[in-house]
PDB file of C-alpha atoms and ligand atoms in Angstrom:
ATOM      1  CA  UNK A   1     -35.638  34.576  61.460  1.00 79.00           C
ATOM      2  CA  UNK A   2     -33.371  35.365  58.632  1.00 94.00           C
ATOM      3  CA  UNK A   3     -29.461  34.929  58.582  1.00 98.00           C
ATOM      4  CA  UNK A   4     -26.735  37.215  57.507  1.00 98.00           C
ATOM      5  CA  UNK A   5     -23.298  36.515  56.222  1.00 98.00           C
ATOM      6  CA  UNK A   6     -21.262  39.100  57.527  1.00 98.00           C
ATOM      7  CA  UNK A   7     -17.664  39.702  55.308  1.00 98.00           C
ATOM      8  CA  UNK A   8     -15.118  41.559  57.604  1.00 98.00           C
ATOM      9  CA  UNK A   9     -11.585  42.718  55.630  1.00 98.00           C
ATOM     10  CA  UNK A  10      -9.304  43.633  58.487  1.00 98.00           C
ATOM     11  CA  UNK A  11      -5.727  44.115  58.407  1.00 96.00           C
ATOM     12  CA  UNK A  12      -3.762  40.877  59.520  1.00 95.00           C
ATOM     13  CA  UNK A  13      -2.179  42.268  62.330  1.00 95.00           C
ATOM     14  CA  UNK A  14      -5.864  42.541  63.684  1.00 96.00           C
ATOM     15  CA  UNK A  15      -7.347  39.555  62.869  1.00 97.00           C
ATOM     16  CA  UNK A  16      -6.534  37.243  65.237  1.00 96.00           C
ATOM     17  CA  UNK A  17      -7.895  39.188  68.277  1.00 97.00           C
ATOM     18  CA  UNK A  18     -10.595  40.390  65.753  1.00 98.00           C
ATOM     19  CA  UNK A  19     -11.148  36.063  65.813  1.00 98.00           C
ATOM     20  CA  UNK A  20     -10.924  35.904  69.738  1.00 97.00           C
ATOM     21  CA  UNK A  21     -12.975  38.674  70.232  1.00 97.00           C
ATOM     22  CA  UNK A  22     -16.132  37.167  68.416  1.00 97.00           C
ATOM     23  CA  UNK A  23     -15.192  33.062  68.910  1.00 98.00           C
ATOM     24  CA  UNK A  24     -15.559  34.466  72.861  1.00 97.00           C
ATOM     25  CA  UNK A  25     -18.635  36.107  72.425  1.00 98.00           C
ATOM     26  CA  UNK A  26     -19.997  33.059  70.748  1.00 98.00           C
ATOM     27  CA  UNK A  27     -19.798  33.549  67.168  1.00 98.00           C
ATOM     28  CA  UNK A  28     -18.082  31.344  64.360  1.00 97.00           C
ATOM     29  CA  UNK A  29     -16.146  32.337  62.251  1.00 98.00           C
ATOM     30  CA  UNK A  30     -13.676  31.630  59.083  1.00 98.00           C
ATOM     31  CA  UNK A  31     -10.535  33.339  58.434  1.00 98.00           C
ATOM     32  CA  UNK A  32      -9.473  33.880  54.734  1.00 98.00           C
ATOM     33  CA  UNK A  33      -6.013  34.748  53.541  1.00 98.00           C
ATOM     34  CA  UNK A  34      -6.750  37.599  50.960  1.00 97.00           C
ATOM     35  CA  UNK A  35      -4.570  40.389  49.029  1.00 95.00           C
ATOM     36  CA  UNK A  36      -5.871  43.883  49.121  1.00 92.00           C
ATOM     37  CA  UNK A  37      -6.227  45.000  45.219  1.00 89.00           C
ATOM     38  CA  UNK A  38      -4.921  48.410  46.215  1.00 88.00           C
ATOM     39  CA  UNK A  39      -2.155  47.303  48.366  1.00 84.00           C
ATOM     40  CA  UNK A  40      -2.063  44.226  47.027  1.00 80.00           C
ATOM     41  CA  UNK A  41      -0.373  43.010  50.433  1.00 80.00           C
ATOM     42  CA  UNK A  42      -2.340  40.193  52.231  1.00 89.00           C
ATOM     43  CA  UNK A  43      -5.158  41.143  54.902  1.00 96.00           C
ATOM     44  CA  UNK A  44      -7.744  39.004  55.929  1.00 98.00           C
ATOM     45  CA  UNK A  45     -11.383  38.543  55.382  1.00 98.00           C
ATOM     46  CA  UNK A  46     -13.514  36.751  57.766  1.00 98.00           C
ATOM     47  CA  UNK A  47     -16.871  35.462  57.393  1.00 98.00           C
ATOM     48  CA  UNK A  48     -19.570  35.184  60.145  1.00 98.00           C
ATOM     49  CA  UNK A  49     -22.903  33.623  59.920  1.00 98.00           C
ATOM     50  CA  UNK A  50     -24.959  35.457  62.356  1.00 98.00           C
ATOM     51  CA  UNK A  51     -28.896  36.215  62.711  1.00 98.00           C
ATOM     52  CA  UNK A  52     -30.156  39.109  61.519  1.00 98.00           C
ATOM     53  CA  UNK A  53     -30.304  40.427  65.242  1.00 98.00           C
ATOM     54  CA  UNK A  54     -26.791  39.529  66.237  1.00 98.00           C
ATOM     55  CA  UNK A  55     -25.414  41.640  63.261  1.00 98.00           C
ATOM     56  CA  UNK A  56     -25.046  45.234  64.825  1.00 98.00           C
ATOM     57  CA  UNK A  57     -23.106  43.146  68.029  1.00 98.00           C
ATOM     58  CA  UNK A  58     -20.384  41.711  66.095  1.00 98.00           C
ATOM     59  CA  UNK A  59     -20.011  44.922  63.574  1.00 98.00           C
ATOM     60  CA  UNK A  60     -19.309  46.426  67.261  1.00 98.00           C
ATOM     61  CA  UNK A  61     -16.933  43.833  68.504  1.00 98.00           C
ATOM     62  CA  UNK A  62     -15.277  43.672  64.987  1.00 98.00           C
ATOM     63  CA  UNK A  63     -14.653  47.395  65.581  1.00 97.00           C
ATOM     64  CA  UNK A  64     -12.941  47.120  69.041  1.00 97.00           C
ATOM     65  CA  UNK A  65     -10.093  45.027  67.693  1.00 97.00           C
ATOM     66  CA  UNK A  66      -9.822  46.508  64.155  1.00 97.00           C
ATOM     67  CA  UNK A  67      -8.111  49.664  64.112  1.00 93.00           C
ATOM     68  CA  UNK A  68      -7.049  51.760  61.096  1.00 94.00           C
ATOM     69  CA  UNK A  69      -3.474  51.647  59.901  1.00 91.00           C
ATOM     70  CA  UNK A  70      -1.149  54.262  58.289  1.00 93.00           C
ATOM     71  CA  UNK A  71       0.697  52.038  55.068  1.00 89.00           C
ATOM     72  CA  UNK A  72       3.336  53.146  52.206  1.00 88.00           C
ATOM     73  CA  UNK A  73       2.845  52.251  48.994  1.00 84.00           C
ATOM     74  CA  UNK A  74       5.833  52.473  46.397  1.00 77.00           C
ATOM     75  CA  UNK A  75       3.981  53.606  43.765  1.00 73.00           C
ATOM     76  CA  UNK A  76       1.052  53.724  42.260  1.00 73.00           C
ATOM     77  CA  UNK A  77      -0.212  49.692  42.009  1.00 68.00           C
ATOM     78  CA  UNK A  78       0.612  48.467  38.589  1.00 66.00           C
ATOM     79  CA  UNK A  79       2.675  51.355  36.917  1.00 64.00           C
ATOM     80  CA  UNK A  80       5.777  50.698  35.921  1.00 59.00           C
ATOM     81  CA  UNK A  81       8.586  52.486  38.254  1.00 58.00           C
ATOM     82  CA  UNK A  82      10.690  55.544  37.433  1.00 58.00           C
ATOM     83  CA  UNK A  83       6.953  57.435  36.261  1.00 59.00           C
ATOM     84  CA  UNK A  84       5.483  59.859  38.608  1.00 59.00           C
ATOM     85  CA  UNK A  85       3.232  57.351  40.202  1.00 63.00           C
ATOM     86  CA  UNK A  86       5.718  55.242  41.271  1.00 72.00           C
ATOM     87  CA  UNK A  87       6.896  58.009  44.347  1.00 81.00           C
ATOM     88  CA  UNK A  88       6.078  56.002  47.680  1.00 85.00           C
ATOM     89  CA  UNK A  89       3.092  57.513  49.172  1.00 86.00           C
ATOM     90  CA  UNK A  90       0.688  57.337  52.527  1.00 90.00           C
ATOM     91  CA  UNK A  91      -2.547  55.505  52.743  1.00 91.00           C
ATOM     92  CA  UNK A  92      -5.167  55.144  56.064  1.00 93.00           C
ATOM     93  CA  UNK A  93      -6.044  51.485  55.488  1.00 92.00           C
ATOM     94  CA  UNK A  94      -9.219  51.468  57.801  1.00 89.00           C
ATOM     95  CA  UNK A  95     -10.201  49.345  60.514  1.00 93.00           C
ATOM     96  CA  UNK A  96     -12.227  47.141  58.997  1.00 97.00           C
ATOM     97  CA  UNK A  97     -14.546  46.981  55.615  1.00 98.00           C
ATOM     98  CA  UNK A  98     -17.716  45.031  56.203  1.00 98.00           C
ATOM     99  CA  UNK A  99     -20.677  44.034  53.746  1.00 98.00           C
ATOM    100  CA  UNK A 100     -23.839  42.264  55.706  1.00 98.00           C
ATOM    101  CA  UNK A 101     -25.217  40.231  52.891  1.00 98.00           C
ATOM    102  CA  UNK A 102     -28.592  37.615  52.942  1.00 98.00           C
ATOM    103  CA  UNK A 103     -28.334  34.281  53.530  1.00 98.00           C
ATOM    104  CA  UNK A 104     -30.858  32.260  50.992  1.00 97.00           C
ATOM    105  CA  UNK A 105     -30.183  28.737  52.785  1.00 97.00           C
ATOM    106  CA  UNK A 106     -27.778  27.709  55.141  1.00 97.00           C
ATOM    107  CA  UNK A 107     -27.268  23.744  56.243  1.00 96.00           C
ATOM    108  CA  UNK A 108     -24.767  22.129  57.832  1.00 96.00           C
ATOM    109  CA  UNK A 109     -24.352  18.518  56.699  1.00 97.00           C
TER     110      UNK A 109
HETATM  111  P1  2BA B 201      -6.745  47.512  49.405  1.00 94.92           P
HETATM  112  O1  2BA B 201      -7.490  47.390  48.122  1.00 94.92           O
HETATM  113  O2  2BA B 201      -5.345  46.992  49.415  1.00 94.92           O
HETATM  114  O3  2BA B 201      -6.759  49.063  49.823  1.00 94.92           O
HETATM  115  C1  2BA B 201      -6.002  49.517  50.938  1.00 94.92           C
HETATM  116  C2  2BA B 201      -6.255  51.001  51.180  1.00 94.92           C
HETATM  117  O4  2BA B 201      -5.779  51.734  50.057  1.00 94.92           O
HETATM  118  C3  2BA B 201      -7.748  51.359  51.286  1.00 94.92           C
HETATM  119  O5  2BA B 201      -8.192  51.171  52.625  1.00 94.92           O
HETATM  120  C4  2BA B 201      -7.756  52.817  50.848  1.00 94.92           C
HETATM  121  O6  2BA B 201      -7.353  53.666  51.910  1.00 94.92           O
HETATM  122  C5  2BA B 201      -6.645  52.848  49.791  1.00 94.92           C
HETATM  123  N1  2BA B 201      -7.171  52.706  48.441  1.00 94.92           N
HETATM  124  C6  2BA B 201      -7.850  51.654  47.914  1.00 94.92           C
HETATM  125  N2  2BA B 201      -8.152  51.849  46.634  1.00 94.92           N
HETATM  126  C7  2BA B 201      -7.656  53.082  46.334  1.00 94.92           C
HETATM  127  C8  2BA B 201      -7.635  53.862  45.131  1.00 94.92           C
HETATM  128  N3  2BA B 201      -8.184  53.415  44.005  1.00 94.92           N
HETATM  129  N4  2BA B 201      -7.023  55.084  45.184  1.00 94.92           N
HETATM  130  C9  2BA B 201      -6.462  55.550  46.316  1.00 94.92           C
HETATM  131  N5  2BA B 201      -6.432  54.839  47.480  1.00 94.92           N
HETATM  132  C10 2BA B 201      -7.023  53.631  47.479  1.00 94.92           C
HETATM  133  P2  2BA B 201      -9.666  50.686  52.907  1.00 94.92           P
HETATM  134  O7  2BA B 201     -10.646  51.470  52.094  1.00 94.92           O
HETATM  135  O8  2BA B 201      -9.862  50.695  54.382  1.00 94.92           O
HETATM  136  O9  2BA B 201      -9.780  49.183  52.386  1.00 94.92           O
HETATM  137  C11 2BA B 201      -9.102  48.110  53.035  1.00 94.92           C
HETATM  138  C12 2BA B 201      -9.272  46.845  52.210  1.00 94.92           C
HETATM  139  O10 2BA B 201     -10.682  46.501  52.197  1.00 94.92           O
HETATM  140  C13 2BA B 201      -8.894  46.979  50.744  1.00 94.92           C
HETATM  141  O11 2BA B 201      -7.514  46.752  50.582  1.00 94.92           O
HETATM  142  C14 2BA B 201      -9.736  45.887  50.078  1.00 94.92           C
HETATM  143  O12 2BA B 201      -9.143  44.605  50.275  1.00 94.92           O
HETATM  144  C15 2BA B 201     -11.014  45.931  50.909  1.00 94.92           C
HETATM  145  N6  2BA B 201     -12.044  46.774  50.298  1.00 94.92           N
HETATM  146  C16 2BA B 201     -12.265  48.093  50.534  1.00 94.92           C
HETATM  147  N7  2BA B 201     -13.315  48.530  49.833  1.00 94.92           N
HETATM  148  C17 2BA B 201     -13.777  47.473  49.141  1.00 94.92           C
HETATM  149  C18 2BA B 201     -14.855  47.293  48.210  1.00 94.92           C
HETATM  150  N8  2BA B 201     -15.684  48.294  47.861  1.00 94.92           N
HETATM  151  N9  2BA B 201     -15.036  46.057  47.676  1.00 94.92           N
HETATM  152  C19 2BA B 201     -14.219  45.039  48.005  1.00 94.92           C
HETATM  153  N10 2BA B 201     -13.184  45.137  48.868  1.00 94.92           N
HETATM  154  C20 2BA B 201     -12.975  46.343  49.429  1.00 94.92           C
END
């Protein structure tokens, strides 16, 4: 049987039931602070060990609690203001980005 680490970015207003949703179904979980190198606003990225098998359930139950958000940004992320870039503009942060990556080992000690 082989393992999967499953990394989840979600926006923070979803990550809580995001946490609920999987923690009920079974899973664990781990909830990171991160920053967004776009946005560079916090979101949060959650890691879930999970068998190989189990990885299309939670990609599913990650996606009914993560929903896509409409953000401003004042500019263009690192240009200096007063240049063109720096006129507040829309973008659709999605629901949730998620990499399924192999596990070599994993021990709990
Ligand atoms: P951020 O980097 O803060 O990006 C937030 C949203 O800004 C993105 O939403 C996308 O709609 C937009 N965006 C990002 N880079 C852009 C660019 N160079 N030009 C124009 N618009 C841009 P999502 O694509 O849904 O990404 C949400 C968050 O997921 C990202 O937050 C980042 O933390 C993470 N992420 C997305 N793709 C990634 C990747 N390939 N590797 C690592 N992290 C990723």
């Amino acid at each position: 049987m082989s393992m999967k680490l499953i990394i989840a970015i979600v926006h923070s207003d979803d990550a809580q039931g995001v946490v609920s949703e999987i923690s009920m179904a079974g899973y664990s979980a781990t909830k990171l602070s991160t920053t967004g190198g776009f946005m560079r606003a916090g979101n949060t990225t959650l890691l879930i060990g999970v068998e190989e098998e189990q990885v299309d359930s939670v990609i599913e139950l990650i996606g009914k609690r993560a929903h896509s958000h409409k953000q401003v940004v004042s500019g263009f992320p690192g240009r200096s203001e007063g240049s063109v870039s720096s006129v507040p503009f829309e973008v659709n942060v999605g629901g949730a980005t998620v990499f399924v990556v192999d596990v070599d080992k994993f021990v709990k000690l």
